[in-house]
mmCIF file of C-alpha atoms in Angstrom:
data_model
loop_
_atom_site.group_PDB
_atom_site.id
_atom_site.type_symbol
_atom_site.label_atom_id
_atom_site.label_comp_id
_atom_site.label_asym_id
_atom_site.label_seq_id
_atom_site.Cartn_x
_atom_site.Cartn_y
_atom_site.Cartn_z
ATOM 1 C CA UNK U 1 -80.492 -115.836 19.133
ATOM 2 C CA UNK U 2 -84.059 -115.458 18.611
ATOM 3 C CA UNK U 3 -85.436 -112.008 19.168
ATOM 4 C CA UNK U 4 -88.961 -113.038 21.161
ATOM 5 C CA UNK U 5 -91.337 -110.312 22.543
ATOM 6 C CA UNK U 6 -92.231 -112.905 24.908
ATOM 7 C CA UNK U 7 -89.755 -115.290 26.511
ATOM 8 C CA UNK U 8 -90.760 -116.241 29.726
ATOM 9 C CA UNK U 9 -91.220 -119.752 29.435
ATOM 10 C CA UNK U 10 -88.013 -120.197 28.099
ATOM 11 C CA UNK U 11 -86.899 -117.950 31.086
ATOM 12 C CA UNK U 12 -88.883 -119.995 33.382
ATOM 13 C CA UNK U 13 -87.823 -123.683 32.023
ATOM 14 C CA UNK U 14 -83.549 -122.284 32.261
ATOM 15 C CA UNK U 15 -84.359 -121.620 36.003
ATOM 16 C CA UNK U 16 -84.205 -117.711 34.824
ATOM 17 C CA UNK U 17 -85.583 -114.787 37.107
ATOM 18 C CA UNK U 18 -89.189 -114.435 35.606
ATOM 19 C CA UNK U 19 -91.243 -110.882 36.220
ATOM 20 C CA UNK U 20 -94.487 -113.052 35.976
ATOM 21 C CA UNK U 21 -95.506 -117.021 36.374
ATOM 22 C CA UNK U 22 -95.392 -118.022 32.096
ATOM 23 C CA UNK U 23 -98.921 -120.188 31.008
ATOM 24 C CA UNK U 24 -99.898 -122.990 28.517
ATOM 25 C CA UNK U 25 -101.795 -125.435 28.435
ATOM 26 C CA UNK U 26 -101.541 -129.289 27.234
ATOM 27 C CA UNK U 27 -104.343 -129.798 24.346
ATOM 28 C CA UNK U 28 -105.021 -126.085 23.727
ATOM 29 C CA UNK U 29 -105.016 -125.761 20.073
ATOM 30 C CA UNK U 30 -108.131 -128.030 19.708
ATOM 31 C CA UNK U 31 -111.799 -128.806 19.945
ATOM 32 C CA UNK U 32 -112.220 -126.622 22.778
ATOM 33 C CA UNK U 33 -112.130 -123.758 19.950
ATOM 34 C CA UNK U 34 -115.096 -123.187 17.722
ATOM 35 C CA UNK U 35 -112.727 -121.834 15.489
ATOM 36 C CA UNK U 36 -110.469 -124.802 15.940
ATOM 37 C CA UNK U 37 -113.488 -127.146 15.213
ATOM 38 C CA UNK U 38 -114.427 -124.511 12.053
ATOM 39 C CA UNK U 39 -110.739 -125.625 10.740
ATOM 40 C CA UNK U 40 -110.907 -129.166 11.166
ATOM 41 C CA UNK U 41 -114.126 -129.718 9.434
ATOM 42 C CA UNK U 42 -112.717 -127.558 6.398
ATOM 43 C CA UNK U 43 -109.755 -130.627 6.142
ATOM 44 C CA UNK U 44 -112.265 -133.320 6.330
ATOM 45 C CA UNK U 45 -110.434 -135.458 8.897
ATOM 46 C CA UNK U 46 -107.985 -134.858 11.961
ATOM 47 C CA UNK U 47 -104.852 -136.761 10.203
ATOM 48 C CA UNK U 48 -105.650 -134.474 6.881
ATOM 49 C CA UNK U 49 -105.439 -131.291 9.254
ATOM 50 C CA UNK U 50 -101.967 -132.537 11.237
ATOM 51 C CA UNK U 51 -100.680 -133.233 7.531
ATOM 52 C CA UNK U 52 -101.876 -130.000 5.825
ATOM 53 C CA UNK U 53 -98.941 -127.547 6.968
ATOM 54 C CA UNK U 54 -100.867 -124.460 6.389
ATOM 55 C CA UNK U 55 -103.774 -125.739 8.589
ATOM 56 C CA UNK U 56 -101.682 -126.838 11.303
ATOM 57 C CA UNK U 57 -99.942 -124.059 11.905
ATOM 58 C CA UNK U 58 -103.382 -122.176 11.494
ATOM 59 C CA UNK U 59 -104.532 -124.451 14.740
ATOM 60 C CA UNK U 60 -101.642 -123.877 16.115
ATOM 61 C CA UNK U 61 -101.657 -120.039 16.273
ATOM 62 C CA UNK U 62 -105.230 -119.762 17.636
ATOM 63 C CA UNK U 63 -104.734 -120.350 21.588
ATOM 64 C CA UNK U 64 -102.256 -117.087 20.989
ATOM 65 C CA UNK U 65 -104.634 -115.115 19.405
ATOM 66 C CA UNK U 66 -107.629 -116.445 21.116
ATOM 67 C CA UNK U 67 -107.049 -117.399 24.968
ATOM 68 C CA UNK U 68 -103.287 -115.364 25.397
ATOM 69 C CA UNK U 69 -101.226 -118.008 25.960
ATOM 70 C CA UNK U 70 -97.448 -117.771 26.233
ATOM 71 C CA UNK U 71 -95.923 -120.173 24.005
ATOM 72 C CA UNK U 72 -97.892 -121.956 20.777
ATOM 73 C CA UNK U 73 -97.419 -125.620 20.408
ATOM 74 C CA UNK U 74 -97.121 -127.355 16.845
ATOM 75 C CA UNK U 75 -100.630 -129.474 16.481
ATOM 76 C CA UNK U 76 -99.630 -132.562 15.601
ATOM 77 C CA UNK U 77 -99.777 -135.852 17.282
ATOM 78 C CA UNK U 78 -97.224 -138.325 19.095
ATOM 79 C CA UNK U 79 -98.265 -141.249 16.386
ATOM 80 C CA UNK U 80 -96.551 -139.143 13.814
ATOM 81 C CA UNK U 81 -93.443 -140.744 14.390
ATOM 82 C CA UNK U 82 -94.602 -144.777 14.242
ATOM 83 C CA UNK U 83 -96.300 -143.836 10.770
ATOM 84 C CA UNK U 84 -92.714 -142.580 9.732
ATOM 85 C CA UNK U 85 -91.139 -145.337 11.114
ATOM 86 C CA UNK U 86 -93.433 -147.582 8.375
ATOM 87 C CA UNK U 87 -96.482 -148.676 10.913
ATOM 88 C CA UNK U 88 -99.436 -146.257 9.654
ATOM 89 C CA UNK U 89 -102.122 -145.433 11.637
ATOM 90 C CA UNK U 90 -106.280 -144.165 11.456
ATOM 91 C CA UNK U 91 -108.025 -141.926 13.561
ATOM 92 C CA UNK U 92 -112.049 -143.515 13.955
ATOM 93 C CA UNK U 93 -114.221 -140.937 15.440
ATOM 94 C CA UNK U 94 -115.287 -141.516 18.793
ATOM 95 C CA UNK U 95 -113.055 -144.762 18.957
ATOM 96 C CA UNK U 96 -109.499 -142.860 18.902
ATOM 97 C CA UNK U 97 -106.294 -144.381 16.415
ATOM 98 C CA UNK U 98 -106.525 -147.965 15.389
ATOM 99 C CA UNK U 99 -102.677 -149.228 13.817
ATOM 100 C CA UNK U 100 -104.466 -151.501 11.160
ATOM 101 C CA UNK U 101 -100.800 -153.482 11.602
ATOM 102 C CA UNK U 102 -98.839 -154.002 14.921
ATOM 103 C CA UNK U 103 -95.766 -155.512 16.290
ATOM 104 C CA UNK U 104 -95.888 -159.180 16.385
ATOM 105 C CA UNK U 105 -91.771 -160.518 16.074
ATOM 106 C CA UNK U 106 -88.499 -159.216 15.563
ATOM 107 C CA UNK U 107 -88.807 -159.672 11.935
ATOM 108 C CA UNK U 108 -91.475 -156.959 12.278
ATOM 109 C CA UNK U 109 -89.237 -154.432 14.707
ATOM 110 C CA UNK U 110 -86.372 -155.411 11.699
ATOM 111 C CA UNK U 111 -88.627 -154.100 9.168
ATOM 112 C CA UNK U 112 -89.331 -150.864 10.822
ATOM 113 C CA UNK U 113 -86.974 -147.894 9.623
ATOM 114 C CA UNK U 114 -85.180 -145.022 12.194
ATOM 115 C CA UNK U 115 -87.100 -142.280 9.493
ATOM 116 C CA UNK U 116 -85.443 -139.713 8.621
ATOM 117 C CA UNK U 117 -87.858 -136.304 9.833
ATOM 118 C CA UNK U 118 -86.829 -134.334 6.239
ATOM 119 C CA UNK U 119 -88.756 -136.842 4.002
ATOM 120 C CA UNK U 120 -91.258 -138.803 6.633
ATOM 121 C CA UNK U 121 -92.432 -135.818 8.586
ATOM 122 C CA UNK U 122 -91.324 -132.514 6.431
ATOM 123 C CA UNK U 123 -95.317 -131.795 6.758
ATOM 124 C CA UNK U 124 -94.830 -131.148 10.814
ATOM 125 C CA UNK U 125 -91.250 -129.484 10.567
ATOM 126 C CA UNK U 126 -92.830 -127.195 7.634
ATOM 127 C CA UNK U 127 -95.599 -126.437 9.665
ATOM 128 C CA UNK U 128 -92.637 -125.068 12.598
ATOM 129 C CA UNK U 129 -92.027 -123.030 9.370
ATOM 130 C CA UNK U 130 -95.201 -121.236 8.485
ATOM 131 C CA UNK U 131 -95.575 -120.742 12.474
ATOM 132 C CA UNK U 132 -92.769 -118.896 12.699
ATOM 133 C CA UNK U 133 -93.334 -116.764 10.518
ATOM 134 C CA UNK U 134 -96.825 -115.997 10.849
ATOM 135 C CA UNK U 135 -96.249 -115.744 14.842
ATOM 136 C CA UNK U 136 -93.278 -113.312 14.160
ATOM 137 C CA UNK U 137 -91.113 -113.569 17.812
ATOM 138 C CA UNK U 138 -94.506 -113.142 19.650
ATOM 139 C CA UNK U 139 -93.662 -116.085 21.874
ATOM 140 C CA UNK U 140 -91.821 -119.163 21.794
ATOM 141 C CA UNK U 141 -93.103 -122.088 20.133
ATOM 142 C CA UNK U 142 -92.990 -125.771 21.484
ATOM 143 C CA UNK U 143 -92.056 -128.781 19.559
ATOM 144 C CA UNK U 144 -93.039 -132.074 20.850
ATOM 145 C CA UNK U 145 -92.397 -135.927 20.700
ATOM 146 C CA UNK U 146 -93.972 -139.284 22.313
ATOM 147 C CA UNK U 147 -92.029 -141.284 24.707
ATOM 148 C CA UNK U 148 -90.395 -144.450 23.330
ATOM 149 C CA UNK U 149 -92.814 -146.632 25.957
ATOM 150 C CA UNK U 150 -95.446 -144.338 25.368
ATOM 151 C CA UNK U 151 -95.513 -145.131 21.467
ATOM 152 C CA UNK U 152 -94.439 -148.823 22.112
ATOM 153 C CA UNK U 153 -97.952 -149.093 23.555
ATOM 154 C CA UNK U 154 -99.812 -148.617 20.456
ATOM 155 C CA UNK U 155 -97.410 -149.848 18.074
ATOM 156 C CA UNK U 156 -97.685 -153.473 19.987
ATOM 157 C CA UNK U 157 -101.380 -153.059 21.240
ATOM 158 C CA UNK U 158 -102.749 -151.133 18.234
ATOM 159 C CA UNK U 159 -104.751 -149.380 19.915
ATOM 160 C CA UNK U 160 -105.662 -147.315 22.956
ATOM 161 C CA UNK U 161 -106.468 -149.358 26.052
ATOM 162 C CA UNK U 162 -107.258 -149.269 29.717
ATOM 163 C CA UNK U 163 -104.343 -152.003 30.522
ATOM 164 C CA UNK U 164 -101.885 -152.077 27.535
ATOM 165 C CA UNK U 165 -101.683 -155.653 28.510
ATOM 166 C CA UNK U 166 -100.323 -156.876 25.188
ATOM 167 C CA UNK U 167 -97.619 -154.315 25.261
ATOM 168 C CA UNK U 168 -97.008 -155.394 28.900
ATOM 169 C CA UNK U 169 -96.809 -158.901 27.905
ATOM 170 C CA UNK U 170 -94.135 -158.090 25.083
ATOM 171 C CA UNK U 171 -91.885 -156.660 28.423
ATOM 172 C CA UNK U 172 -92.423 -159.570 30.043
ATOM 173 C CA UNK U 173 -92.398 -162.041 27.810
ATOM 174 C CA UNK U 174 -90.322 -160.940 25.091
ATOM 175 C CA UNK U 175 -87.308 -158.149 26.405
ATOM 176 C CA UNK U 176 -85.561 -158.322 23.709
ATOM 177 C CA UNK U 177 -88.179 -157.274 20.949
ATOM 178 C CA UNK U 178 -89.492 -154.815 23.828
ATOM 179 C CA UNK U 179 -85.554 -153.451 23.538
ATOM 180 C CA UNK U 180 -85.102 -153.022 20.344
ATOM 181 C CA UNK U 181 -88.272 -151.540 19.294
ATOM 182 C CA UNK U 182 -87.466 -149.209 22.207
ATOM 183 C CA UNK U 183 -84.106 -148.589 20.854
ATOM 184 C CA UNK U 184 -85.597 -147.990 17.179
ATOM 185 C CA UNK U 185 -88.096 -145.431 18.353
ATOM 186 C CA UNK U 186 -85.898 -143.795 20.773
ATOM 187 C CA UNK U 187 -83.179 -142.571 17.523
ATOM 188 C CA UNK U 188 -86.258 -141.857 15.338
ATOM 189 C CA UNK U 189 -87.193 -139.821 18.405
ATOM 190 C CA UNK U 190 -83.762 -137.901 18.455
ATOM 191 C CA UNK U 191 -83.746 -137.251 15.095
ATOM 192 C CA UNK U 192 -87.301 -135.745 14.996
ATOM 193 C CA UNK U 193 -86.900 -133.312 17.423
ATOM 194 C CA UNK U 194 -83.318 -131.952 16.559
ATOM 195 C CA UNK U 195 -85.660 -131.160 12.604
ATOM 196 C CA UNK U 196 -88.199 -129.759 15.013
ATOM 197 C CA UNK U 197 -85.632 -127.707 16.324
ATOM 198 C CA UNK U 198 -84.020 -127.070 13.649
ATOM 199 C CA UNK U 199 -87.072 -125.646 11.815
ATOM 200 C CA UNK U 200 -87.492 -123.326 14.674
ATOM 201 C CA UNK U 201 -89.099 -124.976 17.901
ATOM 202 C CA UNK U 202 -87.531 -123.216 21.480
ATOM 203 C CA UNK U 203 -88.112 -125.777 23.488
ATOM 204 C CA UNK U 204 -89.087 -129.938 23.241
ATOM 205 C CA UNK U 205 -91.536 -131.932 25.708
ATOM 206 C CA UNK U 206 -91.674 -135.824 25.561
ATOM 207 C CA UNK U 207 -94.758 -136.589 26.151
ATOM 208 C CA UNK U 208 -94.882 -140.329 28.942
ATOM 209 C CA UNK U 209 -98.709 -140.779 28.924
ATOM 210 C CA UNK U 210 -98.996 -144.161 29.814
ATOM 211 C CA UNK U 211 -96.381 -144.244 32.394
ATOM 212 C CA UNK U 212 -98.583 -144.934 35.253
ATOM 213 C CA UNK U 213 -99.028 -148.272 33.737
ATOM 214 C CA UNK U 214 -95.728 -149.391 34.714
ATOM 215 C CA UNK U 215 -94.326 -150.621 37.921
ATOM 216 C CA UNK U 216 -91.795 -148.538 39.138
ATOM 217 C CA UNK U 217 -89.404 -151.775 38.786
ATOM 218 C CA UNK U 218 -90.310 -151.933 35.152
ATOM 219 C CA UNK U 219 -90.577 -147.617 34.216
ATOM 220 C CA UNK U 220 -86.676 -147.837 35.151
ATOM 221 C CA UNK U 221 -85.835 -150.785 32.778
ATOM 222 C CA UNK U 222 -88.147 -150.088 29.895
ATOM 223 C CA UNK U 223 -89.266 -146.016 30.103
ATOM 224 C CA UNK U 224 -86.676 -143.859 31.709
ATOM 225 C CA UNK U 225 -83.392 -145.200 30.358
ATOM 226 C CA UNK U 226 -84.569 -144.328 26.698
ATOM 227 C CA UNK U 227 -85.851 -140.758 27.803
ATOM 228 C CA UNK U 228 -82.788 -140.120 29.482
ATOM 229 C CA UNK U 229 -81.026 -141.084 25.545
ATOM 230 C CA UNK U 230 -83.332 -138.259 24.494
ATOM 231 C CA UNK U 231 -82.539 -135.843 27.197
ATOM 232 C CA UNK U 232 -78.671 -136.180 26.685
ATOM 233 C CA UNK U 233 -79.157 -135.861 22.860
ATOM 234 C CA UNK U 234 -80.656 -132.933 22.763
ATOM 235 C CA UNK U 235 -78.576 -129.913 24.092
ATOM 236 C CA UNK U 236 -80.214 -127.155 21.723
ATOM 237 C CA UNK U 237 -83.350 -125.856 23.819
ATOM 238 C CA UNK U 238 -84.879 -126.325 26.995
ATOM 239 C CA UNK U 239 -86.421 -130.383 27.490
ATOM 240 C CA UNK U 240 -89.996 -130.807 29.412
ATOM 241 C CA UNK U 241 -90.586 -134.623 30.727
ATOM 242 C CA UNK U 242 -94.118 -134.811 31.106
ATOM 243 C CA UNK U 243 -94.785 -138.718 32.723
ATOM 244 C CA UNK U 244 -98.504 -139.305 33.280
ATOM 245 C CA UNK U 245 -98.831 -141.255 36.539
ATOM 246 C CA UNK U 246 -95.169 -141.805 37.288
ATOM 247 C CA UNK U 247 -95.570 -140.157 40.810
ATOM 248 C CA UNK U 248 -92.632 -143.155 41.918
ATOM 249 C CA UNK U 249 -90.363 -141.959 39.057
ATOM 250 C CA UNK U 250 -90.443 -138.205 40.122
ATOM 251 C CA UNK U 251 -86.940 -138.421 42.206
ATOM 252 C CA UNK U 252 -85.665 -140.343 39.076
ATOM 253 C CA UNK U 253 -86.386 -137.458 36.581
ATOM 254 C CA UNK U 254 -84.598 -134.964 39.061
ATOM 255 C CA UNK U 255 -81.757 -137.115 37.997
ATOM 256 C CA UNK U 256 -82.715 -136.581 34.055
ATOM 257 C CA UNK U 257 -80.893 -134.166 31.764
ATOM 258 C CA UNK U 258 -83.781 -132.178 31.388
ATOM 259 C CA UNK U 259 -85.117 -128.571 32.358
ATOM 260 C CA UNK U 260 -88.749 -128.909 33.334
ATOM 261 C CA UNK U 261 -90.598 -131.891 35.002
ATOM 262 C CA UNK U 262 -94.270 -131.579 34.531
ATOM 263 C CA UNK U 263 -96.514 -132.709 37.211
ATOM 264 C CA UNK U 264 -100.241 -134.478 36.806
ATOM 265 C CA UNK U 265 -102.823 -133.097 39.303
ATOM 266 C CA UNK U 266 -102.596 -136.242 41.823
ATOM 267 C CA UNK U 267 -98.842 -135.167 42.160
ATOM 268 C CA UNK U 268 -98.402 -133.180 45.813
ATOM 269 C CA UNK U 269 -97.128 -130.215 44.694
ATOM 270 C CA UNK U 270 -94.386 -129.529 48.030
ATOM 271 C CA UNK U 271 -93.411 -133.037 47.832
ATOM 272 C CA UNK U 272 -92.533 -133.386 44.050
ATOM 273 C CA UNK U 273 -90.364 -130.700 44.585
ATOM 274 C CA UNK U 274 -88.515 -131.975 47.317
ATOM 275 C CA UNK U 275 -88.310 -135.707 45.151
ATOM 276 C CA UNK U 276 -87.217 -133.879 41.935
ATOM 277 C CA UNK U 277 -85.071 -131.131 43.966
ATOM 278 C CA UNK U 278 -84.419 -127.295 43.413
ATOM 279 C CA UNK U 279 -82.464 -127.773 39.789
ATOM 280 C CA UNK U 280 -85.543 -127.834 37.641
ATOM 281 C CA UNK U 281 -88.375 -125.973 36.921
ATOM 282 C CA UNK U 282 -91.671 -127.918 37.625
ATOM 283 C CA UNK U 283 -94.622 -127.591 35.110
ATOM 284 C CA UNK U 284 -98.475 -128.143 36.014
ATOM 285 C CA UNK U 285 -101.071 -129.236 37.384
ATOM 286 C CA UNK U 286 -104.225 -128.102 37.704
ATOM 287 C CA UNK U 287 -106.855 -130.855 37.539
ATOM 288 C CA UNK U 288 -108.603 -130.014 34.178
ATOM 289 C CA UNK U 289 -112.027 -130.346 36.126
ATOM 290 C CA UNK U 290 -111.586 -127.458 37.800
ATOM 291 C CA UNK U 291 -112.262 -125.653 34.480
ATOM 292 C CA UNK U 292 -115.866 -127.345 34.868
ATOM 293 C CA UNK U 293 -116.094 -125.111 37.984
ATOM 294 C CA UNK U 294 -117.426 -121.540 38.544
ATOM 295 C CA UNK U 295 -115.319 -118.702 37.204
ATOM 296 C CA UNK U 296 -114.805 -118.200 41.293
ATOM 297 C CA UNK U 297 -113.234 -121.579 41.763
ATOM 298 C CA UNK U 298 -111.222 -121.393 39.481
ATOM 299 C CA UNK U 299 -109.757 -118.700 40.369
ATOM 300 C CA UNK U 300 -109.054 -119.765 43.846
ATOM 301 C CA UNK U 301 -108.053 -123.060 42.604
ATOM 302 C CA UNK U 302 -105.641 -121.531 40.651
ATOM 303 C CA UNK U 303 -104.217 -119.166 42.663
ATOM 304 C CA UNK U 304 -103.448 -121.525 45.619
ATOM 305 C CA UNK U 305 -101.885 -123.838 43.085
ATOM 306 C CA UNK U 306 -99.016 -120.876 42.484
ATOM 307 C CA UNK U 307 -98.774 -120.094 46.115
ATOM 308 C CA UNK U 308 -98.035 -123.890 46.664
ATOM 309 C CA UNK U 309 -95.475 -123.759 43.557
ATOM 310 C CA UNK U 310 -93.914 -119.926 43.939
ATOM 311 C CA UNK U 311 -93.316 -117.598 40.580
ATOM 312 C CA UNK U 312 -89.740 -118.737 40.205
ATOM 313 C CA UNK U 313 -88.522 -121.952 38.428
ATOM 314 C CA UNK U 314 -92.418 -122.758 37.342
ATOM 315 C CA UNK U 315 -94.837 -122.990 34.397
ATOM 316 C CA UNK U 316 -98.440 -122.807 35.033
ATOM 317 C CA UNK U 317 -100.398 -125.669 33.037
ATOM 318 C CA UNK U 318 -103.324 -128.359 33.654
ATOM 319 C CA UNK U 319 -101.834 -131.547 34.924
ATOM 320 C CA UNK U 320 -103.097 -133.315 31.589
ATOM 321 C CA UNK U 321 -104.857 -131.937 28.254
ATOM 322 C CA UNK U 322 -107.763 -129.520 28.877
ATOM 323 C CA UNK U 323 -111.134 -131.731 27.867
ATOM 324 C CA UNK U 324 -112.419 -130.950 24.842
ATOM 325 C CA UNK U 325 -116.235 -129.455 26.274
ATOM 326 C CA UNK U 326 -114.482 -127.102 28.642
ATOM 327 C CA UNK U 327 -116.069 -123.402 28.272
ATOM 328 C CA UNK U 328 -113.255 -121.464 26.286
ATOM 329 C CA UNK U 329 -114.107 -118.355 28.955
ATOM 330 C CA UNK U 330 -113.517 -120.724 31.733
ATOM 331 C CA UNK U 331 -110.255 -121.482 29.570
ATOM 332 C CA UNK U 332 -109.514 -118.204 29.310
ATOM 333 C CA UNK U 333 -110.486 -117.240 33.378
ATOM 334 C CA UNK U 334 -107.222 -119.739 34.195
ATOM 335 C CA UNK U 335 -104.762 -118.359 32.195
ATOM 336 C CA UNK U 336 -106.097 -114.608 32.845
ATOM 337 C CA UNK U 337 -105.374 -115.683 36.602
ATOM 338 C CA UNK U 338 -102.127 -116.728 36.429
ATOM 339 C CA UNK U 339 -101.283 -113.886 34.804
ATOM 340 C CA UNK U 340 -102.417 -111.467 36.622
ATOM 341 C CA UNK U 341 -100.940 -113.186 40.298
ATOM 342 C CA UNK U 342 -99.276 -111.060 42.238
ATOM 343 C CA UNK U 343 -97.290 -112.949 45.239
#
């Protein structure tokens, strides 16, 4: 076993006895930080920074340093694992990633490989490297993955969108290609985060962002039964399922084989507990507007958020990714609040 100086979010996601609520936050190595923004323009682009090792684990380690966070996650991004698969992406400023090629047929999904995370993505799993070693046990470090559906999305759509509706349309209209491009992504998926793992990540989250696009009919034929493949697979560290919108699903993933459910901010905190019951912890999920608020606020706001969730079984976090024109001292005003609550 690892020997970490600062554990409690593993503590926290095992359902462990913590001496203080543990704190990260979603999208916090990024351009919130001048000196994250200082590091990205020395790379030239944001796909040549997530595929320079020594600069992603230099974003990586600078919410530790910087705002005191208690775990580092590996900057990267969820479309990591299409490009692996053999469907690249670009990143356009101010438009988001464009996949120059999408899924059309099953001859398409046939041509897609289950990529092997040594040779495809050995620029992510050595960043995990240089992270741990440059972080040194200071606190645990989180790997991370898209969900199948999630990444579906944009591999049929080829972009972002409002709607999805083309990737809708393929569940609809064509199951069977849905399935199997499902299936495909789902054992990339596996295999990814077992290297992440491997190369020294303590604990996974599967990231669902466009679940609230589903009906609840269709999240339990096309989302949850390929996160749950994930969830069983992976037996090595603590799993977080974080599903964007899937308020409906949230007595289904007290069902999963994960450790942590993380809640958005439209999620009533007393009653996703009672849907996702007492075996997990529950991540989240403060509105990331708050942090627009007065120093004041957000203090309040944050400390009747961990009255409502109690210090045991819980992770403080944003229910989403903190935007990026947020004052870092505002930043830094949450995460000095939860840890300094006293219940």
């Amino acid at each position: 076993m690892e020997n970490l100086q600062n554990d409690l979010i593993l503590r926290a996601a095992r359902g462990q006895q913590v001496e203080r609520v543990p704190v990260w936050m979603m999208r916090q190595a990024g351009r919130i930080l001048a000196e994250y923004r200082a590091v990205r323009e020395k790379a030239g682009s944001f796909i040549q920074l997530a595929t320079t090792p020594e600069l992603a684990a230099e974003v990586t380690i600078q919410p530790v340093d910087i705002l005191g966070v208690d775990a580092a996650i590996i900057f990267s991004d969820i479309l990591v694992v299409p490009e692996a698969m053999g469907l690249p992406y670009v990143m356009e400023e101010k438009v988001g990633p464009i996949f120059p090629t999408t899924i059309h047929s099953m001859a398409d999904v046939e041509k897609l490989r289950v990529a092997n995370p040594e040779e495809e993505l050995k620029y992510v799993l050595d960043a995990i490297k240089i992270v741990k070693s440059e972080l040194n046990g200071r606190v645990p470090l989180i790997g991370f993955a898209g969900a199948p559906f999630t990444l579906l999305c944009y591999m049929i759509e080829g972009k972002g969108s409002k709607t999805f509706s083309k990737a809708k349309k393929a569940l609809y209209s064509e199951p069977e290609l849905s399935h199997a491009l499902l299936q495909k992504i789902t054992d990339t998926t596996i295999a990814y985060l077992k290297a992440q793992i491997a190369a020294g990540a303590n604990l996974v989250q599967i990231f669902d962002s466009w679940a609230g696009i589903l009906s609840p009919e269709q999240y339990r034929i096309y989302s949850l039964p390929y996160i749950a493949q994930i969830c069983d697979a992976i037996t090595e560290v603590p799993v977080t399922v974080f599903a964007k919108g899937a308020f409906f699903a949230r007595e289904d993933m007290g069902k999963l084989n994960c450790d942590v459910v993380g809640l958005d901010w439209n999620m009533d905190i007393a009653e996703s507990r009672k849907l996702v019951g007492n075996s997990k912890t529950l991540q989240g999920n403060l509105d990331p507007c708050v942090l627009y608020s007065s120093f004041d606020e957000i203090k309040k706001h944050t400390r009747s958020m961990i009255q409502q969730f109690g210090t045991q079984k819980y992770i403080a976090n944003l229910g989403h990714g903190v935007y990026p024109d947020t004052n870092p001292d505002k930043v830094k005003c949450f995460i000095d609040t939860v840890k300094e609550y006293q219940a």
